[in-house]
Amino acid sequence: MKALRFLHAARFQMPAPGWLPLWLMLAFVAPPGRALEPAPPFDLTGAVVVIPRHPSLQEQKAIQMLVEEVEKRTQVRWPSQSAWPTGGRGAVIAIGRVEQLRGLPGVPGAVAGAAAHPEGYELSRGESAGAPVLWVRGADDRGVLFGVGRLLRSLELDRGHAALPSNPLPIATSPDKPIRGHQLGYRPKCNSYDGWTVALWEQYIRDLAVFGCNSIELIPPRSDDDPESPHFPLPQMRMMVEMSRICADYGLDVSVWYPAMDEDYSRPETVAFALREWADVLRQLPRLDVVFVPGGDPGHTPPRHLLPLLEKQAASLRRFHPKVRMWVSPQSFDGEGLAEFYRLVEAQPSWLGGIVYGPQVRVPIAELRARVPARYPIRDYPDITHSRHCQYPVPEWDLAYALTEGRESINPRPTQMASIYRATTLRHAAGFISYSEGCNDDVNKAVWSALGWDPDRPVIEILREYSRYFIGEKYTEGFAQGLLALERNWRGPLAANAGVETTLAQFQEMERKATPAQLLNWRFQQALFRAYYDAYTRSRLLYETTLESQALERLRRADRTGTSLALREAGTILDRAQTEWVTPDRRDRIFQLAEALFQSIRMQLSVPRYQAIGVDRGASLDTVDYPLNNRRWLHEQFARIQGLQEETNRLAEINGILNWTNPGPGGFYDDLGNIARQPHLVRGQPFAADPASLFSSKTGFEEGDVVDEGDPAPEGALRLSWIDHA
């Protein structure tokens, strides 16, 4: 049985059955009626952590992370020491770089050479003096950090208990991509980040590192944002320094997104001002590895002026950070600007570190890679935080969601994120630093980080690790499946998607069984918020669609009852959406969870309640009751028709409303953008092949009428069919 377990752990590849003699084939077959039993979990509850005698600061942070995160979940604090324990029979967890652990008692040989690769690590099990040993060996400081992260993601942790399933061991791995990061902007524009303290930032950066993130991108005090936020616990410059320090402590790269926003960089005085300003800001950072300057959004400086500026900035900044590299994107360049950019880059300037591909780059990433000299790596800058009016809109999104949940809602899109990654970064880039504007995209960050390490990792395995580590061992499968269900909630016509109710029922069951700590967990709260919000929106959609049908039926009687009575009755029916709410219990729970999220993670889900910077910046509480039928437009039409003098004219106008979508004999009516009513639209490639719709039709939604109920757009209310488009 031990031999069989070893073969399973090593993923032994058996020869073809015809090659083996019968006696050897029988050795691999369990006795009749008996299944092969998995090895018992490796009990680590009473473990001692053995560390190097002279660990680096980064190794110290990795070990601190392990001990503290296990204690949070188990209330067991593992002691750590630099001497090998004697006389005890408990488990030992030995952590360090390969050269530090070489020669310790019981150290095994290399599992698969992962420790020869940067950031690689090995996890294996052994024995020394009768005590079981778990080895965590890193190729370097980051290898130690990421090995500890993998251990944390794999552990079974519960109150008073810590164990490691035996099946995952041994593990030997190194990352597929050298750049795996996320932009964390402490600025007013974000839906939560501007309310975070230093302690919250360290916890979040630590959480990202657990999933393999090795780069954090910061934003300077001056960008295209307001200079102040009511949520700031510290001034922007002080927090930027603290975030750089945290990254330095954990050994993570620091990039700074620094837009060139001044009016005219052809003027020497403008360049001189920019050199002073950037130096004053960036010299204060404890660590700086990269400065990324977008070509536009904001900025829009022609390449002939932008690149000379960056050459001067690179020379200036190396006075304080000798190894800093300057990266640039051709973002927002038109055809002429892109051609000029190519000409300048083809000269292969030595100061240029790499090229960034992001939103508003007008060519596919494959074309950019083909045109840029091979010496320059390309880094992807994917927008993983927005759902509409963005680089990668949710495909086949129902208008009801676009009107209510909006552009920056809580948006777990795990399978779509994997499709985007595999269509772009995997094939053409050296890695990524994602564009994020808050913790609403937290699941997406985990998926990108994990795929940057191993692109073949099944999404469901990533979600199970996410659920086990952040929510709890008992939620490993249920919460992971719930995240997939939330993504399915957003696929296709909402009225026909009965799975939304099933998703809510699944989360309500988890909610009933949750511990107080889990109910206070912001990641759990986010998923609950989405489940309740989706279901409330669907119940309103069905209800308000029925109300509009009933109102139109009243209008059809206008020639018998008179237009004035028909219009009044139709208006009264439409107004029931505001006076007779459907599923008010769901609505109440949404508001409760919004308050909980503000308290737990500073999510600003409302402008008046939580001082969010704008409705489109995640304030979905302010659009939770946005009309999902044509109520606003119909009321405007009713008022206009009532003002007409002649009954025949009023009847004619009512008839126009009733036959709005009737094209007459031989005609057809397409509502382009409405996935249920666009049969003639040529779709093009599927989302997985063309997630940015560069070669396919792209549906979207107008911004003008997505406002609070009491604040109509200046041009008047819109029919729903005027809001979506292709």
XYZ file of C-alpha atoms in Angstrom:
726
model
C 0.000 0.000 0.000
C 2.862 2.413 0.787
C 4.333 1.759 -2.641
C 1.009 2.488 -4.253
C 0.721 5.764 -2.383
C 4.197 6.765 -3.485
C 3.355 6.019 -7.095
C 0.194 8.100 -6.858
C 2.020 11.047 -5.323
C 4.726 10.927 -7.984
C 2.142 10.656 -10.786
C 3.843 7.470 -12.003
C 3.127 6.746 -15.672
C 2.449 3.019 -16.117
C 3.521 1.337 -19.356
C 0.881 -0.101 -21.643
C -0.841 -3.092 -19.946
C 0.338 -5.534 -22.618
C 3.946 -4.839 -21.687
C 3.664 -6.014 -18.043
C 3.756 -9.628 -16.856
C 0.588 -10.739 -15.125
C 2.147 -10.905 -11.653
C 3.285 -7.272 -11.895
C -0.073 -6.095 -13.238
C -1.766 -7.697 -10.235
C 0.513 -5.716 -7.924
C -1.246 -2.536 -9.078
C -4.762 -3.860 -8.472
C -6.544 -3.513 -5.141
C -7.985 -6.724 -3.627
C -11.586 -7.401 -4.654
C -14.063 -5.321 -2.679
C -11.410 -2.994 -1.268
C -10.731 0.502 -2.564
C -7.321 2.091 -2.242
C -7.461 4.241 0.884
C -5.896 7.700 0.671
C -3.078 8.425 3.037
C -4.239 10.212 6.197
C -3.723 13.983 6.381
C -0.415 15.195 7.764
C -1.341 16.505 11.234
C 0.463 19.787 11.859
C -1.535 21.060 14.820
C 1.392 20.851 17.217
C 4.112 21.636 14.681
C 7.327 23.537 15.330
C 8.607 25.850 12.583
C 12.359 25.623 12.016
C 13.871 28.643 10.302
C 17.401 29.567 9.145
C 19.791 31.006 11.694
C 20.119 34.265 9.764
C 16.948 34.713 7.737
C 16.575 37.678 5.413
C 13.877 40.267 6.090
C 11.781 38.728 3.314
C 12.095 35.249 4.819
C 11.111 36.640 8.198
C 7.959 38.154 6.665
C 7.110 34.856 4.974
C 7.419 32.945 8.238
C 5.495 35.642 10.104
C 2.760 35.362 7.457
C 2.550 31.587 7.931
C 2.416 31.690 11.724
C -0.081 34.558 11.903
C -2.457 33.306 9.208
C -2.574 29.825 10.740
C -3.214 31.309 14.184
C -6.097 33.454 12.845
C -7.854 30.362 11.555
C -6.975 27.807 14.254
C -6.155 29.772 17.432
C -2.965 27.678 17.472
C 0.326 29.576 17.329
C 3.228 27.566 15.967
C 6.525 28.303 17.736
C 9.441 29.139 15.457
C 13.115 28.516 16.233
C 16.428 28.259 14.454
C 17.550 25.078 16.243
C 16.328 21.625 15.290
C 13.947 20.369 18.020
C 15.116 17.457 20.137
C 13.121 14.974 22.171
C 9.749 15.996 20.760
C 7.515 13.773 18.690
C 5.549 16.547 16.998
C 5.846 17.549 13.370
C 8.548 19.901 12.119
C 8.027 22.473 9.345
C 11.456 23.426 7.997
C 11.420 26.598 5.890
C 14.185 28.371 4.009
C 16.222 28.674 0.876
C 17.736 25.476 -0.473
C 21.300 26.381 0.495
C 20.188 27.251 4.035
C 18.494 23.904 4.605
C 21.194 21.768 3.017
C 22.820 19.602 5.660
C 19.986 19.709 8.173
C 18.983 16.302 9.570
C 16.694 14.312 7.302
C 16.784 16.784 4.414
C 15.613 15.051 1.208
C 17.134 15.423 -2.210
C 15.635 17.789 -4.748
C 12.133 16.750 -5.784
C 12.181 18.046 -9.323
C 14.674 20.850 -9.538
C 12.142 23.647 -9.018
C 14.583 25.290 -6.661
C 16.881 25.953 -9.597
C 14.417 28.461 -11.076
C 13.746 31.992 -9.775
C 10.804 32.118 -7.359
C 10.473 28.326 -7.474
C 9.839 26.181 -4.439
C 9.477 22.582 -3.297
C 7.146 21.133 -0.672
C 7.922 17.596 0.427
C 7.509 15.288 3.373
C 10.262 13.470 5.224
C 11.318 12.202 8.607
C 14.127 13.017 11.001
C 14.872 11.242 14.286
C 11.414 9.716 14.197
C 9.642 13.060 13.764
C 7.680 13.832 10.582
C 9.060 16.810 8.660
C 7.438 19.100 6.108
C 10.070 20.799 3.964
C 9.387 24.180 2.349
C 12.442 24.992 0.250
C 12.658 28.050 -1.959
C 15.018 28.887 -4.781
C 15.346 32.379 -3.334
C 13.575 34.684 -0.902
C 10.513 34.866 -3.134
C 10.558 31.111 -3.519
C 10.265 30.857 0.258
C 7.390 33.368 0.257
C 5.470 31.604 -2.495
C 6.177 28.172 -1.004
C 4.632 29.366 2.243
C 1.716 30.781 0.237
C 1.129 27.435 -1.446
C 1.249 25.717 1.936
C -1.346 28.114 3.345
C -3.632 27.554 0.340
C -3.349 23.779 0.796
C -3.775 23.450 4.568
C -6.959 22.248 6.237
C -7.413 24.825 8.984
C -10.123 24.877 11.605
C -10.313 25.889 15.223
C -7.709 23.855 17.130
C -6.680 21.876 14.057
C -4.166 22.159 11.201
C -3.412 19.436 8.690
C -2.080 19.000 5.182
C -3.700 16.466 2.868
C -1.083 13.950 1.766
C -2.186 13.847 -1.854
C -0.646 17.196 -2.900
C 2.875 16.134 -1.855
C 5.458 16.340 -3.225
C 5.105 19.691 -5.005
C 7.865 21.207 -7.110
C 6.987 24.269 -9.134
C 8.161 27.596 -10.525
C 6.168 30.386 -12.197
C 5.290 30.484 -15.879
C 5.362 34.311 -16.066
C 7.965 36.554 -14.390
C 5.507 39.469 -13.914
C 2.334 38.796 -11.910
C 0.845 41.867 -10.315
C -2.047 44.209 -9.612
C -2.492 47.963 -9.480
C -3.569 49.191 -6.051
C -4.362 52.879 -6.300
C -4.848 54.814 -3.075
C -6.954 57.542 -4.661
C -10.512 58.933 -4.473
C -11.648 57.257 -7.686
C -11.576 53.758 -6.185
C -14.603 52.138 -4.572
C -12.798 51.079 -1.377
C -9.013 51.558 -1.494
C -9.099 55.189 -0.352
C -10.472 54.112 3.036
C -7.765 51.549 3.797
C -5.306 51.854 6.652
C -1.690 50.696 6.538
C -2.718 47.491 8.329
C -5.418 46.781 5.728
C -2.940 47.364 2.924
C -0.427 44.972 4.413
C -3.078 42.301 4.854
C -4.286 42.677 1.274
C -0.797 42.684 -0.227
C -0.057 39.599 1.861
C -3.246 37.946 0.562
C -2.179 38.646 -3.019
C 1.271 37.189 -2.376
C -0.302 33.978 -1.064
C -1.741 33.464 -4.566
C 1.572 34.171 -6.312
C 1.494 37.928 -6.936
C 5.016 39.380 -7.137
C 4.366 42.989 -8.223
C 2.295 45.871 -6.882
C 1.631 49.029 -8.869
C 1.086 52.313 -7.031
C -0.353 55.661 -8.144
C 1.266 59.026 -7.290
C -0.515 61.842 -5.443
C -1.148 63.783 -8.664
C -3.112 61.915 -11.314
C -6.487 62.456 -12.949
C -8.190 62.251 -9.533
C -9.291 64.736 -6.935
C -6.466 65.575 -4.518
C -8.480 64.574 -1.451
C -10.947 61.926 -0.294
C -13.137 62.023 2.821
C -12.015 58.442 3.453
C -8.228 58.966 3.488
C -6.714 57.828 6.833
C -3.336 59.223 5.670
C -2.236 61.738 3.018
C -1.540 60.117 -0.349
C 2.236 60.597 -0.272
C 2.590 59.068 3.193
C 0.461 56.081 2.224
C 2.419 55.609 -1.003
C 5.624 55.406 1.046
C 4.030 52.910 3.434
C 2.809 50.702 0.580
C 6.256 50.723 -1.013
C 7.749 49.746 2.346
C 5.318 46.845 2.737
C 6.296 45.550 -0.703
C 9.979 45.893 0.157
C 9.453 43.922 3.368
C 7.855 41.040 1.457
C 10.293 41.273 -1.448
C 7.700 42.282 -4.047
C 8.423 44.526 -7.020
C 7.057 48.066 -6.917
C 5.801 49.701 -10.085
C 4.344 53.204 -10.271
C 1.729 54.218 -12.853
C 2.751 57.796 -13.551
C 0.752 59.649 -16.227
C 2.381 62.517 -18.090
C -0.478 65.005 -17.803
C 1.104 68.420 -18.303
C 0.039 70.574 -21.206
C 2.996 70.617 -23.573
C 6.181 68.571 -23.171
C 7.743 70.234 -26.197
C 8.452 73.192 -23.898
C 11.680 72.943 -21.834
C 10.061 74.545 -18.783
C 7.317 71.880 -18.762
C 9.920 69.107 -18.926
C 11.933 70.736 -16.130
C 8.837 70.933 -13.938
C 8.017 67.251 -14.570
C 11.569 66.155 -13.750
C 11.433 67.979 -10.417
C 7.949 66.740 -9.537
C 8.564 63.066 -10.342
C 11.897 63.088 -8.513
C 10.360 64.717 -5.433
C 7.701 61.988 -5.283
C 9.600 58.865 -6.268
C 12.798 59.454 -4.281
C 10.713 59.027 -1.108
C 9.796 55.416 -1.910
C 11.780 52.725 -0.071
C 11.529 50.503 -3.150
C 10.921 51.300 -6.813
C 11.543 48.911 -9.695
C 9.445 50.221 -12.609
C 7.756 53.441 -13.701
C 4.941 52.850 -16.192
C 3.783 55.870 -18.205
C 0.572 55.487 -20.219
C 0.416 57.155 -23.607
C -3.065 58.415 -22.792
C -6.032 58.289 -20.415
C -4.795 60.601 -19.061
C -2.004 62.412 -20.878
C -2.350 62.129 -24.659
C 1.178 63.338 -25.369
C 2.504 62.611 -28.897
C 5.252 59.946 -28.920
C 7.817 62.415 -30.336
C 7.528 64.400 -27.085
C 6.647 61.600 -24.671
C 9.612 59.300 -25.259
C 12.280 62.026 -24.919
C 10.622 63.032 -21.644
C 10.840 59.450 -20.375
C 14.510 59.204 -21.335
C 15.208 62.248 -19.174
C 13.041 60.861 -16.358
C 14.926 57.559 -16.417
C 18.265 59.342 -15.988
C 16.852 61.543 -13.235
C 15.244 58.754 -11.232
C 18.309 56.515 -11.306
C 19.968 58.966 -8.947
C 17.664 57.553 -6.237
C 16.771 54.120 -7.618
C 19.719 52.929 -9.711
C 17.940 49.897 -11.173
C 14.598 51.522 -12.018
C 13.201 50.668 -15.467
C 10.927 52.856 -17.566
C 7.943 51.262 -19.355
C 5.472 52.935 -21.702
C 2.200 52.067 -23.415
C 0.820 53.264 -26.766
C -2.533 53.748 -25.046
C -4.965 56.038 -26.917
C -2.581 56.691 -29.818
C -4.367 57.074 -33.131
C -3.006 55.514 -36.330
C -0.506 58.300 -36.926
C 0.630 58.275 -33.304
C 1.024 54.498 -33.289
C 3.160 54.603 -36.454
C 5.352 57.270 -34.860
C 5.603 55.173 -31.695
C 6.768 52.142 -33.701
C 9.448 54.198 -35.475
C 10.855 55.502 -32.197
C 10.827 52.111 -30.481
C 12.405 50.360 -33.462
C 15.498 52.514 -32.808
C 15.805 50.399 -29.624
C 16.578 53.112 -27.045
C 18.652 51.678 -24.189
C 16.724 53.485 -21.441
C 13.418 51.745 -22.338
C 12.618 48.739 -20.153
C 9.447 47.396 -21.775
C 6.086 48.022 -23.404
C 2.663 47.829 -21.773
C -0.467 46.640 -23.578
C -3.663 47.946 -22.041
C -7.113 49.396 -22.667
C -7.413 51.709 -25.681
C -4.414 50.254 -27.486
C -5.935 50.102 -30.952
C -4.297 46.908 -32.203
C -4.345 43.330 -30.872
C -1.588 42.376 -28.475
C -0.251 39.894 -31.050
C 0.292 42.727 -33.526
C 2.013 44.870 -30.921
C 4.325 41.963 -30.042
C 5.164 41.478 -33.722
C 6.026 45.175 -34.225
C 8.044 45.792 -31.045
C 11.700 44.653 -31.015
C 12.156 41.354 -29.197
C 14.523 42.898 -26.642
C 11.565 44.652 -25.026
C 9.201 42.519 -22.956
C 5.497 43.267 -23.223
C 3.441 43.459 -20.049
C -0.325 43.180 -20.175
C -2.449 45.729 -18.306
C -5.883 44.077 -18.347
C -8.972 45.792 -16.968
C -10.351 43.167 -14.577
C -12.422 45.564 -12.474
C -15.169 46.896 -14.791
C -18.226 45.195 -16.246
C -19.366 47.628 -18.937
C -17.937 50.570 -20.870
C -14.525 48.941 -20.589
C -11.909 46.761 -22.273
C -13.603 43.443 -21.524
C -17.354 43.964 -20.973
C -19.399 41.100 -19.572
C -20.565 39.184 -22.653
C -24.315 38.811 -23.172
C -25.068 40.963 -20.147
C -28.694 41.759 -19.506
C -29.706 45.422 -19.575
C -31.275 45.041 -16.119
C -27.843 44.329 -14.640
C -26.177 47.139 -16.593
C -28.741 49.621 -15.250
C -28.508 48.511 -11.629
C -25.192 46.829 -10.803
C -23.372 49.133 -13.154
C -19.800 49.508 -14.278
C -17.845 48.694 -11.120
C -19.897 46.180 -9.192
C -18.727 43.116 -7.283
C -17.777 41.044 -10.298
C -16.372 37.527 -9.860
C -15.823 36.370 -13.465
C -13.468 33.407 -13.003
C -13.964 31.518 -16.272
C -14.081 34.722 -18.317
C -10.877 35.941 -16.661
C -9.225 32.649 -17.599
C -10.391 33.090 -21.200
C -8.978 36.628 -21.318
C -5.681 35.493 -19.828
C -5.261 32.614 -22.254
C -6.195 34.723 -25.291
C -3.830 37.591 -24.456
C -1.192 37.377 -21.716
C -0.425 33.671 -21.992
C 0.464 33.811 -25.660
C 2.060 37.209 -26.094
C 3.267 38.794 -22.834
C 5.864 38.378 -20.128
C 3.149 38.777 -17.557
C 0.647 41.309 -16.300
C -0.190 43.969 -13.770
C -3.956 44.276 -13.745
C -5.970 47.483 -13.763
C -8.046 47.487 -10.573
C -10.062 50.197 -8.858
C -11.095 48.380 -5.697
C -11.623 45.068 -3.999
C -14.781 44.384 -6.046
C -12.584 42.293 -8.393
C -10.841 40.288 -5.668
C -11.725 36.876 -7.125
C -10.444 37.983 -10.512
C -7.093 38.959 -8.985
C -6.703 35.479 -7.492
C -7.487 33.828 -10.828
C -4.968 35.971 -12.726
C -2.255 35.448 -10.103
C -2.725 31.685 -10.101
C -2.763 31.428 -13.898
C 0.369 33.566 -14.115
C 2.063 30.854 -12.101
C 0.456 27.850 -13.803
C -1.667 28.524 -16.917
C -2.949 24.946 -16.947
C -4.484 25.207 -13.491
C -8.227 24.444 -13.674
C -10.295 27.437 -12.580
C -12.313 25.337 -10.146
C -9.116 24.364 -8.301
C -8.173 28.037 -7.950
C -11.636 28.824 -6.579
C -11.446 25.923 -4.121
C -8.157 27.255 -2.777
C -9.632 30.750 -2.603
C -12.662 29.476 -0.709
C -10.708 27.218 1.641
C -8.166 29.885 2.515
C -10.370 32.961 2.773
C -13.732 31.536 3.901
C -12.971 28.240 5.603
C -12.293 24.556 5.071
C -15.974 23.605 5.251
C -16.760 26.066 2.435
C -14.112 24.780 0.028
C -16.563 23.307 -2.455
C -19.767 25.207 -1.686
C -18.303 28.700 -1.897
C -16.247 27.832 -4.982
C -19.354 26.575 -6.758
C -21.196 29.673 -5.534
C -18.641 31.944 -7.233
C -19.162 30.071 -10.494
C -22.915 30.424 -10.010
C -22.594 34.197 -9.563
C -20.800 34.347 -12.899
C -23.576 32.282 -14.516
C -26.149 34.692 -13.066
C -24.825 37.294 -15.500
C -25.066 35.168 -18.642
C -27.920 35.660 -21.055
C -31.437 37.066 -20.643
C -32.115 37.565 -16.948
C -35.851 36.908 -17.127
C -35.196 33.368 -18.378
C -32.361 32.649 -15.936
C -34.047 30.723 -13.128
C -30.595 29.751 -11.879
C -30.405 33.141 -10.153
C -32.896 31.867 -7.567
C -30.878 28.692 -7.087
C -27.731 30.741 -6.534
C -29.427 32.788 -3.828
C -30.698 29.628 -2.136
C -27.150 28.211 -2.112
C -25.739 31.322 -0.483
C -28.600 31.592 1.986
C -27.834 28.039 3.112
C -24.174 28.994 3.632
C -25.302 32.147 5.409
C -27.441 30.147 7.854
C -24.527 27.864 8.726
C -21.857 30.584 8.885
C -19.982 31.369 12.066
C -19.912 34.935 13.404
C -16.379 35.308 12.043
C -17.485 34.241 8.583
C -20.426 36.627 8.636
C -17.911 39.413 9.375
C -15.638 38.267 6.530
C -15.789 40.860 3.749
C -15.262 38.298 0.985
C -18.237 36.313 2.291
C -20.259 39.525 2.536
C -19.422 40.454 -1.057
C -20.705 37.156 -2.426
C -23.862 37.382 -0.315
C -24.462 40.945 -1.522
C -24.227 39.843 -5.140
C -26.498 36.829 -4.652
C -29.212 38.936 -3.003
C -28.773 41.793 -5.489
C -29.024 39.521 -8.535
C -32.142 37.814 -7.221
C -33.800 41.088 -6.235
C -33.091 42.508 -9.688
C -34.613 39.475 -11.383
C -37.736 39.565 -9.227
C -38.134 43.266 -10.059
C -37.585 42.639 -13.749
C -40.332 40.025 -13.880
C -42.673 42.186 -11.789
C -42.099 45.433 -13.688
C -42.343 43.702 -17.057
C -45.760 42.436 -16.000
C -46.792 45.908 -14.813
C -45.848 47.431 -18.166
C -47.855 44.761 -20.002
C -50.868 45.526 -17.797
C -50.465 49.265 -18.380
C -50.334 48.809 -22.152
C -53.455 46.665 -21.940
C -55.240 49.640 -20.336
C -54.108 51.811 -23.244
C -55.618 49.365 -25.720
C -59.022 50.170 -24.210
C -58.617 53.915 -24.720
C -61.015 54.027 -27.671
C -63.737 52.632 -25.350
C -62.891 54.231 -21.988
C -61.522 57.508 -23.279
C -57.883 58.501 -23.410
C -57.775 60.451 -20.142
C -59.002 57.521 -18.048
C -56.805 55.026 -19.903
C -53.685 57.146 -19.373
C -54.425 57.655 -15.662
C -55.060 53.952 -15.075
C -51.921 52.967 -16.996
C -49.835 55.415 -14.977
C -51.226 54.093 -11.687
C -50.335 50.542 -12.664
C -46.755 51.541 -13.553
C -46.334 53.330 -10.219
C -46.981 50.128 -8.272
C -43.287 49.392 -8.785
C -42.618 52.184 -6.289
C -45.567 51.736 -3.939
C -45.832 47.934 -3.819
C -42.279 46.612 -3.742
C -41.615 43.045 -4.749
C -39.471 40.884 -2.368
C -38.766 43.754 0.084
C -36.911 41.315 2.374
C -34.233 40.908 -0.281
C -33.961 44.651 -0.638
C -33.544 45.054 3.129
C -30.759 42.454 3.181
C -28.936 44.260 0.356
C -28.845 47.457 2.414
C -27.702 45.561 5.518
C -24.845 43.950 3.597
C -23.864 47.292 2.068
C -23.456 48.712 5.568
C -21.506 45.617 6.639
C -19.138 46.010 3.672
C -18.518 49.660 4.486
C -17.638 48.697 8.052
C -15.483 45.690 7.131
C -13.583 46.802 4.025
C -14.714 50.427 3.398
C -16.676 49.580 0.263
C -18.553 52.702 -0.799
C -21.738 51.330 -2.354
C -23.641 54.633 -2.236
C -22.870 58.281 -2.891
C -25.138 59.823 -0.205
C -24.658 57.086 2.400
C -20.937 56.307 2.065
C -19.598 59.226 0.009
C -18.639 57.214 -3.039
C -17.134 59.442 -5.698
C -19.826 58.604 -8.270
C -22.646 56.213 -9.077
C -20.559 54.504 -11.774
C -17.748 53.849 -9.262
C -19.413 50.926 -7.560
C -22.333 52.752 -5.913
C -24.865 50.116 -6.930
C -26.982 50.806 -3.856
C -28.069 54.057 -5.519
C -29.402 52.219 -8.581
C -30.922 49.231 -6.812
C -34.468 50.453 -7.678
C -33.739 51.853 -11.126
C -36.784 51.182 -13.381
C -36.482 47.950 -15.347
C -39.366 48.797 -17.658
C -40.189 51.896 -19.705
C -41.952 53.612 -16.783
C -40.022 56.875 -16.920
C -40.358 57.239 -20.673
C -44.042 56.272 -20.607
C -44.873 58.853 -17.923
C -43.278 61.558 -20.058
C -45.307 60.414 -23.053
C -48.510 60.265 -21.002
C -48.014 63.872 -19.846
C -47.376 65.030 -23.398
C -50.433 63.190 -24.789
C -52.711 64.537 -22.057
C -51.813 68.030 -23.239
C -53.143 67.442 -26.745
C -56.469 69.087 -27.489
C -58.130 66.555 -29.806
C -59.165 63.043 -28.712
C -58.316 61.689 -32.160
C -54.755 63.019 -31.811
C -54.443 61.446 -28.359
C -55.648 58.101 -29.709
C -53.141 58.310 -32.567
C -50.265 58.944 -30.148
C -51.362 56.061 -27.899
C -51.502 53.812 -30.953
C -47.922 54.819 -31.739
C -46.825 53.643 -28.286
C -48.709 50.355 -28.616
C -47.140 49.603 -31.998
C -43.669 50.880 -31.234
C -41.963 47.571 -32.011
C -44.320 46.519 -34.831
C -42.456 46.994 -38.146
C -45.448 46.082 -40.274
C -45.781 43.321 -42.881
C -42.442 42.123 -44.207
C -40.412 44.154 -41.707
C -38.393 43.161 -38.688
C -37.494 44.866 -35.413
C -34.061 44.369 -33.833
C -33.133 45.890 -30.481
C -29.370 45.961 -31.019
C -27.631 45.380 -27.727
C -30.528 43.353 -26.312
C -29.292 39.775 -26.453
C -32.853 38.472 -26.729
C -33.847 40.740 -29.665
C -30.975 40.992 -32.130
C -31.389 37.975 -34.449
C -29.812 39.747 -37.435
C -26.641 40.891 -35.688
C -23.477 39.234 -37.020
C -21.730 38.169 -33.819
C -18.262 37.199 -35.041
C -15.845 35.262 -32.852
C -16.797 33.880 -29.427
C -15.693 35.659 -26.247
C -12.909 33.163 -25.503
C -11.261 33.901 -28.850
C -11.859 37.665 -28.944
C -12.673 38.937 -25.426
C -12.123 42.604 -26.319
C -14.348 42.327 -29.429
C -11.594 43.604 -31.715
C -12.914 41.380 -34.510
C -16.481 40.826 -33.331
C -19.629 42.811 -32.693
C -19.636 44.495 -29.302
C -22.718 45.324 -27.279
C -22.817 48.129 -24.763
C -24.959 50.565 -22.827
C -25.465 54.317 -22.882
C -24.378 56.238 -19.807
C -26.733 59.231 -19.938
C -29.855 57.781 -18.339
C -28.196 55.604 -15.704
C -28.826 58.042 -12.867
C -30.851 58.251 -9.698
C -34.624 57.915 -9.960
C -35.243 61.552 -9.107
C -32.600 62.930 -11.475
C -33.677 62.403 -15.082
C -31.224 62.906 -17.918
C -31.294 66.426 -19.450
C -32.633 65.152 -22.781
C -35.499 63.339 -21.077
C -36.099 59.735 -20.174
C -34.978 57.011 -22.577
C -36.768 53.921 -23.724
C -34.856 50.854 -22.594
C -34.174 49.983 -26.227
C -32.311 53.297 -26.596
C -29.892 52.485 -23.772
C -28.322 49.317 -25.130
C -26.556 49.217 -28.481
C -24.202 47.257 -30.691
